[in-house]
Short mmCIF file of C-alpha atoms in Angstrom, two decimals:
data_model
loop_
_atom_site.label_atom_id
_atom_site.label_comp_id
_atom_site.label_asym_id
_atom_site.label_seq_id
_atom_site.Cartn_x
_atom_site.Cartn_y
_atom_site.Cartn_z
CA MET A 1 101.89 131.47 138.50
CA VAL A 2 98.46 130.12 139.31
CA LYS A 3 97.25 131.24 135.93
CA LEU A 4 100.07 129.40 134.25
CA LYS A 5 99.26 126.25 136.19
CA ARG A 6 95.61 126.51 135.21
CA LYS A 7 96.69 126.79 131.64
CA THR A 8 98.80 123.66 131.90
CA ALA A 9 95.99 121.76 133.56
CA ALA A 10 93.51 122.92 130.99
CA SER A 11 95.78 121.98 128.12
CA THR A 12 96.42 118.59 129.69
CA ALA A 13 92.70 118.00 129.95
CA LEU A 14 92.25 119.06 126.35
CA LEU A 15 95.00 116.73 125.29
CA ILE A 16 93.33 113.81 127.04
CA ILE A 17 89.96 114.60 125.55
CA GLY A 18 91.57 115.03 122.16
CA PHE A 19 93.29 111.70 122.42
CA THR A 20 90.11 110.05 123.53
CA LEU A 21 88.07 111.53 120.70
CA PHE A 22 90.74 110.54 118.20
CA LEU A 23 90.51 106.99 119.39
CA LEU A 24 86.74 107.07 119.37
CA VAL A 25 86.94 107.32 115.64
CA ASN A 26 89.35 104.45 115.50
CA GLU A 27 88.36 100.93 116.37
CA PRO A 28 89.14 100.22 120.01
CA GLN A 29 91.35 97.20 120.12
CA ALA A 30 92.23 94.83 122.83
CA THR A 31 95.69 94.93 124.19
CA TYR A 32 97.18 92.85 126.90
CA ALA A 33 98.21 92.98 130.46
CA MET A 34 101.75 93.88 131.17
CA HIS A 35 103.16 90.45 131.73
CA ILE A 36 103.97 87.65 129.39
CA MET A 37 101.70 84.84 130.39
CA GLU A 38 102.68 81.49 131.83
CA GLY A 39 104.00 79.14 129.17
CA PHE A 40 103.92 81.78 126.43
CA LEU A 41 107.64 82.01 125.93
CA PRO A 42 109.47 79.15 124.24
CA VAL A 43 111.63 77.19 126.69
CA GLY A 44 114.90 78.56 125.34
CA TRP A 45 113.83 82.17 125.72
CA ALA A 46 112.32 81.56 129.15
CA ILE A 47 115.67 80.22 130.33
CA PHE A 48 117.57 82.99 128.55
CA TRP A 49 115.67 85.75 130.38
CA TRP A 50 115.99 83.95 133.71
CA VAL A 51 119.74 83.82 133.20
CA ALA A 52 119.77 87.49 132.18
CA PHE A 53 117.76 88.50 135.23
CA ILE A 54 119.50 86.55 138.00
CA PRO A 55 122.74 88.62 138.08
CA PHE A 56 120.70 91.78 138.52
CA PHE A 57 118.76 90.14 141.31
CA ILE A 58 121.97 89.26 143.12
CA LEU A 59 123.30 92.78 142.63
CA GLY A 60 119.98 94.07 143.92
CA VAL A 61 120.19 91.99 147.09
CA ARG A 62 123.71 93.29 147.63
CA ALA A 63 122.62 96.88 147.07
CA ILE A 64 119.81 96.49 149.59
CA ARG A 65 122.18 94.93 152.13
CA LYS A 66 124.54 97.85 151.65
CA ILE A 67 121.78 100.39 152.14
CA THR A 68 120.46 98.77 155.29
CA LYS A 69 123.97 98.45 156.70
CA GLU A 70 125.00 102.04 155.97
CA ALA A 71 121.71 103.58 156.96
CA PRO A 72 119.36 101.28 158.88
CA GLU A 73 116.90 104.17 159.08
CA LEU A 74 116.23 103.72 155.38
CA LYS A 75 114.65 100.28 155.85
CA LEU A 76 111.33 102.03 156.22
CA MET A 77 111.84 103.88 152.95
CA LEU A 78 112.66 100.62 151.19
CA GLY A 79 109.43 99.22 152.56
CA LEU A 80 107.63 102.28 151.28
CA ALA A 81 109.10 101.86 147.79
CA ALA A 82 108.02 98.20 147.76
CA ALA A 83 104.56 99.10 149.02
CA PHE A 84 104.16 101.74 146.33
CA THR A 85 104.97 99.17 143.66
CA PHE A 86 102.44 96.82 145.23
CA VAL A 87 99.66 99.39 145.17
CA LEU A 88 100.31 100.74 141.69
CA SER A 89 100.63 97.39 139.98
CA ALA A 90 97.30 96.34 141.49
CA LEU A 91 95.51 99.26 139.85
CA LYS A 92 94.02 98.23 136.54
CA ILE A 93 93.36 101.57 134.94
CA PRO A 94 91.16 101.99 131.88
CA SER A 95 93.03 103.52 128.97
CA VAL A 96 92.28 105.28 125.71
CA THR A 97 92.42 102.15 123.56
CA GLY A 98 89.41 100.67 125.30
CA SER A 99 91.30 98.23 127.41
CA SER A 100 92.88 98.28 130.82
CA SER A 101 96.46 97.99 131.85
CA HIS A 102 98.37 98.78 134.97
CA PRO A 103 101.27 100.96 136.00
CA THR A 104 104.47 99.51 137.39
CA GLY A 105 105.19 101.74 140.37
CA THR A 106 108.93 101.22 140.11
CA GLY A 107 109.74 104.92 139.67
CA LEU A 108 109.67 105.95 143.32
CA GLY A 109 112.17 103.35 144.51
CA THR A 110 114.35 104.03 141.48
CA VAL A 111 114.79 107.72 142.21
CA MET A 112 115.24 107.08 145.94
CA PHE A 113 117.70 104.21 145.80
CA GLY A 114 118.85 103.82 142.22
CA PRO A 115 117.79 101.04 139.87
CA LEU A 116 119.41 98.00 141.51
CA PRO A 117 117.26 97.54 144.63
CA MET A 118 114.19 97.65 142.43
CA SER A 119 115.22 94.36 140.81
CA VAL A 120 114.39 92.74 144.14
CA LEU A 121 111.35 94.83 145.10
CA GLY A 122 109.81 94.62 141.63
CA SER A 123 110.28 90.88 141.29
CA MET A 124 108.61 90.32 144.67
CA VAL A 125 105.48 91.91 143.30
CA LEU A 126 105.73 89.84 140.12
CA LEU A 127 106.12 86.65 142.15
CA PHE A 128 103.02 87.52 144.17
CA GLN A 129 101.03 88.07 141.00
CA ALA A 130 102.37 84.99 139.25
CA VAL A 131 101.67 82.61 142.13
CA LEU A 132 98.42 83.98 143.50
CA LEU A 133 96.80 85.74 140.58
CA ALA A 134 97.80 83.62 137.60
CA HIS A 135 98.98 86.94 136.23
CA GLY A 136 102.26 86.53 134.43
CA GLY A 137 103.88 83.25 135.35
CA LEU A 138 106.80 81.41 136.88
CA THR A 139 108.29 80.27 133.57
CA THR A 140 108.07 83.83 132.27
CA LEU A 141 109.05 85.46 135.58
CA GLY A 142 112.62 85.93 134.39
CA ALA A 143 111.46 87.82 131.31
CA ASN A 144 108.84 89.83 133.18
CA ALA A 145 111.23 90.72 135.97
CA PHE A 146 113.85 91.75 133.44
CA SER A 147 111.44 94.19 131.80
CA MET A 148 109.70 95.59 134.88
CA ALA A 149 112.32 95.33 137.60
CA VAL A 150 115.57 95.78 135.64
CA ALA A 151 115.11 97.57 132.32
CA GLY A 152 112.33 99.92 133.42
CA PRO A 153 114.12 101.22 136.51
CA ALA A 154 117.42 101.50 134.60
CA ALA A 155 115.82 103.68 131.93
CA GLY A 156 113.98 105.73 134.53
CA TYR A 157 117.13 106.29 136.53
CA ALA A 158 119.09 107.36 133.47
CA ILE A 159 116.45 110.00 132.70
CA TYR A 160 116.38 111.13 136.32
CA ARG A 161 120.15 111.68 136.47
CA LEU A 162 120.17 113.38 133.10
CA LEU A 163 117.45 115.85 134.08
CA MET A 164 118.92 116.52 137.52
CA ARG A 165 122.32 117.21 135.97
CA SER A 166 120.86 119.59 133.43
CA GLY A 167 119.34 121.51 136.31
CA SER A 168 115.64 120.82 135.86
CA LYS A 169 113.26 120.77 138.79
CA GLN A 170 113.21 117.63 140.89
CA GLY A 171 109.48 117.23 140.46
CA LEU A 172 109.84 117.11 136.70
CA ALA A 173 112.78 114.72 136.96
CA ILE A 174 110.79 112.34 139.18
CA PHE A 175 107.75 112.55 136.92
CA SER A 176 109.83 111.75 133.86
CA ALA A 177 111.70 108.93 135.57
CA ALA A 178 108.48 107.19 136.59
CA ALA A 179 106.83 107.69 133.21
CA VAL A 180 109.88 106.46 131.32
CA ALA A 181 110.29 103.45 133.62
CA ASP A 182 106.71 102.52 132.84
CA LEU A 183 107.05 102.92 129.07
CA ALA A 184 110.43 101.17 128.95
CA THR A 185 108.91 98.17 130.73
CA TYR A 186 106.35 97.76 127.98
CA ILE A 187 108.83 98.35 125.19
CA VAL A 188 111.10 95.64 126.57
CA THR A 189 108.13 93.28 126.89
CA SER A 190 107.35 93.92 123.21
CA ILE A 191 110.94 93.17 122.27
CA GLN A 192 110.88 89.96 124.29
CA LEU A 193 107.74 88.79 122.52
CA ALA A 194 109.03 89.90 119.13
CA VAL A 195 112.31 87.99 119.32
CA ALA A 196 110.48 84.90 120.57
CA PHE A 197 107.79 85.14 117.90
CA PRO A 198 109.19 86.73 114.76
CA ALA A 199 106.55 87.24 112.07
CA VAL A 200 106.78 85.04 108.99
CA GLU A 201 106.87 88.18 106.88
CA GLY A 202 109.12 90.92 108.15
CA GLY A 203 110.59 88.96 111.03
CA ILE A 204 111.36 90.46 114.41
CA ILE A 205 110.77 94.07 113.36
CA ALA A 206 107.28 93.37 112.05
CA SER A 207 106.47 91.43 115.20
CA PHE A 208 107.76 94.22 117.39
CA MET A 209 105.57 96.70 115.54
CA LYS A 210 102.59 94.45 116.13
CA PHE A 211 103.20 93.89 119.82
CA GLY A 212 104.58 97.34 120.56
CA GLY A 213 102.20 99.32 118.41
CA ILE A 214 99.22 97.95 120.24
CA PHE A 215 100.13 98.82 123.76
CA ALA A 216 102.30 101.84 123.24
CA ILE A 217 99.14 103.93 122.97
CA THR A 218 97.46 102.14 125.84
CA GLN A 219 100.41 102.80 128.04
CA ILE A 220 101.02 106.49 127.36
CA PRO A 221 98.19 107.85 129.54
CA LEU A 222 99.09 105.29 132.20
CA ALA A 223 102.70 106.41 132.14
CA VAL A 224 101.50 109.97 132.70
CA SER A 225 99.30 108.82 135.59
CA GLU A 226 102.17 106.88 137.05
CA GLY A 227 104.50 109.87 136.82
CA LEU A 228 101.93 112.09 138.51
CA LEU A 229 101.21 109.61 141.30
CA THR A 230 104.92 109.23 141.98
CA VAL A 231 105.33 113.00 142.24
CA LEU A 232 102.28 113.06 144.50
CA ILE A 233 103.72 110.64 147.04
CA TRP A 234 107.09 112.34 146.81
CA ASN A 235 105.51 115.72 147.60
CA TRP A 236 103.68 114.13 150.47
CA LEU A 237 106.89 112.75 151.92
CA GLN A 238 108.57 116.12 151.47
CA SER A 239 106.10 117.76 153.79
CA PHE A 240 107.55 115.89 156.76
CA ASN A 241 110.79 116.73 158.37
CA THR A 242 112.38 113.52 159.58
CA ASP A 243 115.84 112.02 159.86
CA GLU A 244 115.03 109.34 157.29
CA LEU A 245 114.21 111.93 154.68
CA SER A 246 117.27 114.04 155.31
CA ILE A 247 119.51 110.97 155.10
CA LEU A 248 117.77 109.94 151.92
CA LYS A 249 118.11 113.39 150.37
CA ARG A 250 121.79 113.50 151.20
CA ARG A 251 122.21 110.15 149.46
CA MET A 252 120.18 111.28 146.48
CA LYS A 253 122.35 114.35 146.09
CA GLY A 254 125.57 112.39 146.24
CA GLU A 255 126.79 110.21 143.41
CA ARG A 256 125.65 106.66 143.74
CA VAL A 257 126.74 103.64 141.80
CA MET B 1 100.39 127.66 144.33
CA SER B 2 100.61 125.86 147.64
CA ARG B 3 101.78 122.29 147.83
CA SER B 4 98.36 120.92 148.69
CA ALA B 5 96.74 122.80 145.80
CA LYS B 6 99.33 121.28 143.48
CA ASN B 7 98.61 117.84 144.81
CA ILE B 8 94.89 118.29 144.30
CA TRP B 9 95.57 119.24 140.68
CA ILE B 10 97.73 116.16 140.24
CA LEU B 11 95.03 113.91 141.65
CA ALA B 12 92.40 115.52 139.47
CA ILE B 13 94.44 114.88 136.33
CA VAL B 14 95.04 111.25 137.30
CA ILE B 15 91.33 110.68 137.87
CA LEU B 16 90.48 112.44 134.63
CA LEU B 17 92.95 110.29 132.71
CA ALA B 18 91.24 107.17 133.99
CA VAL B 19 87.64 108.34 133.74
CA ALA B 20 87.76 110.01 130.31
CA PRO B 21 88.24 106.77 128.34
CA LEU B 22 85.37 105.15 130.26
CA ILE B 23 83.03 107.97 129.29
CA PHE B 24 84.10 108.43 125.69
CA ILE B 25 84.93 104.96 124.48
CA ASN B 26 82.59 102.07 124.00
CA ALA B 27 84.68 99.05 124.72
CA GLU B 28 85.10 96.11 127.03
CA PHE B 29 88.06 97.45 128.98
CA GLY B 30 89.17 93.91 129.59
CA GLY B 31 92.65 93.30 130.84
CA ALA B 32 92.64 91.21 127.71
CA ASP B 33 95.13 88.59 128.69
CA GLY B 34 93.57 86.62 125.89
CA ALA B 35 94.66 89.16 123.30
CA ALA B 36 98.28 88.27 123.93
CA GLU B 37 97.44 84.68 123.17
CA GLU B 38 95.56 85.63 120.01
CA MET B 39 98.43 87.76 118.85
CA ILE B 40 100.90 84.94 119.38
CA GLN B 41 98.49 82.48 117.75
CA THR B 42 98.31 84.63 114.62
CA ILE B 43 102.06 85.07 114.41
CA ALA B 44 103.00 81.53 115.36
CA PRO B 45 99.95 79.33 114.88
CA HIS B 46 101.77 76.16 115.83
CA TYR B 47 103.00 77.37 119.20
CA GLU B 48 101.83 75.28 122.12
CA PRO B 49 102.16 76.85 125.57
CA TRP B 50 104.25 74.46 127.62
CA ALA B 51 103.17 75.51 131.07
CA SER B 52 99.96 76.63 132.63
CA PRO B 53 99.35 78.77 135.73
CA LEU B 54 99.51 76.95 139.04
CA THR B 55 96.32 78.45 140.28
CA GLU B 56 93.23 79.12 138.24
CA VAL B 57 91.29 81.30 140.61
CA PRO B 58 87.72 82.35 139.87
CA GLY B 59 87.18 85.95 138.83
CA GLU B 60 85.77 87.02 142.17
CA THR B 61 88.70 85.55 144.05
CA GLU B 62 91.07 87.21 141.65
CA SER B 63 89.59 90.63 142.31
CA MET B 64 89.80 89.89 146.03
CA LEU B 65 93.50 89.10 145.68
CA PHE B 66 94.07 92.28 143.68
CA ALA B 67 92.32 94.20 146.45
CA LEU B 68 94.50 92.41 148.97
CA GLN B 69 97.62 93.38 147.06
CA ALA B 70 96.58 97.02 147.02
CA ALA B 71 95.56 96.85 150.68
CA ILE B 72 98.92 95.48 151.79
CA GLY B 73 100.71 98.26 149.93
CA ALA B 74 98.36 100.99 151.07
CA GLY B 75 98.61 99.79 154.67
CA ILE B 76 102.39 100.03 154.64
CA ILE B 77 102.32 103.46 152.98
CA GLY B 78 99.81 104.70 155.55
CA TYR B 79 101.92 103.35 158.39
CA VAL B 80 105.11 105.02 157.15
CA ILE B 81 103.42 108.35 156.45
CA GLY B 82 101.79 108.29 159.88
CA LEU B 83 105.08 107.51 161.53
CA PHE B 84 106.79 110.37 159.68
CA LYS B 85 104.04 112.75 160.63
CA GLY B 86 104.40 111.83 164.28
CA LYS B 87 108.16 112.17 164.15
CA SER B 88 108.14 115.52 162.40
CA GLU B 89 105.61 116.91 164.88
CA LYS B 90 107.82 115.78 167.71
CA THR B 91 110.81 117.63 166.31
CA LYS B 92 108.65 120.73 165.81
CA GLN B 93 107.65 120.74 169.46
CA GLN B 94 111.22 120.62 170.66
#
């Protein structure tokens, strides 16, 4: 068992080094932070994404209300999920393309509570960054929230359920959910930019390749890191035996809408 | 493989993933917000951004705010974990 684990770790390390060396040969290129910047979506699209996001926000508020009413003990866990998102999205991690980007941290809350509450928790973080850090923006908050707080968690949750149903280990399911939530966020951001700025030649598809191609590679190691960190905090929580956790686990086992 | 050993492995891999690019790649490692602009400028040269950020904080202040963001989150996580630890020890004693 230990031997096998060593092997996995060693091969992971090799993979990273391999990736890094591969990119050494290639020109490092700049990519961008995860959010669409203030004013960089045409008015129509900015409004469109706001309108697309608001229903999910309302559903999220309702989901959180329901959780806190049914199980007030879980308020702490909601706080924890929000805090995890706060920490992870503040970490600008260097990546293999020679630029930095940051994880989203939405995976933990997604596997604990399902995707809906994350629309609220995730957009709180985005609001903080837009107002205080000039990172992202208020006009583009709808689009950014849709990618990070709606689409990402939805994709992550789908993967989580799928893996849990097919009987894989919970650790693997949580890892995959967090990694997929991270990657899906960036893919959606690329789509948002591509439809707003179609290339003169090749249109939306060419644009998407440009935007997506750049940060797909940047984001892969970060998605792995994010998956691992989410598993780490989950393992840590598992080591305690409290009412909150047993309530949460019962909920996670049962079907949730 | 105990749980703590597993966690140490996980942490090691995360650190490695972040440190390896720094060692092996010669680059700026900028967050490169500007690159998004450049990309949009090349695709749509006539696009004028129609809003600008409310606050233009200096770089030092920005890193302070990022630290603050992480600190708020880490504080809450520490509080919850500590609380759970206390609770689970209490139930063990009984």
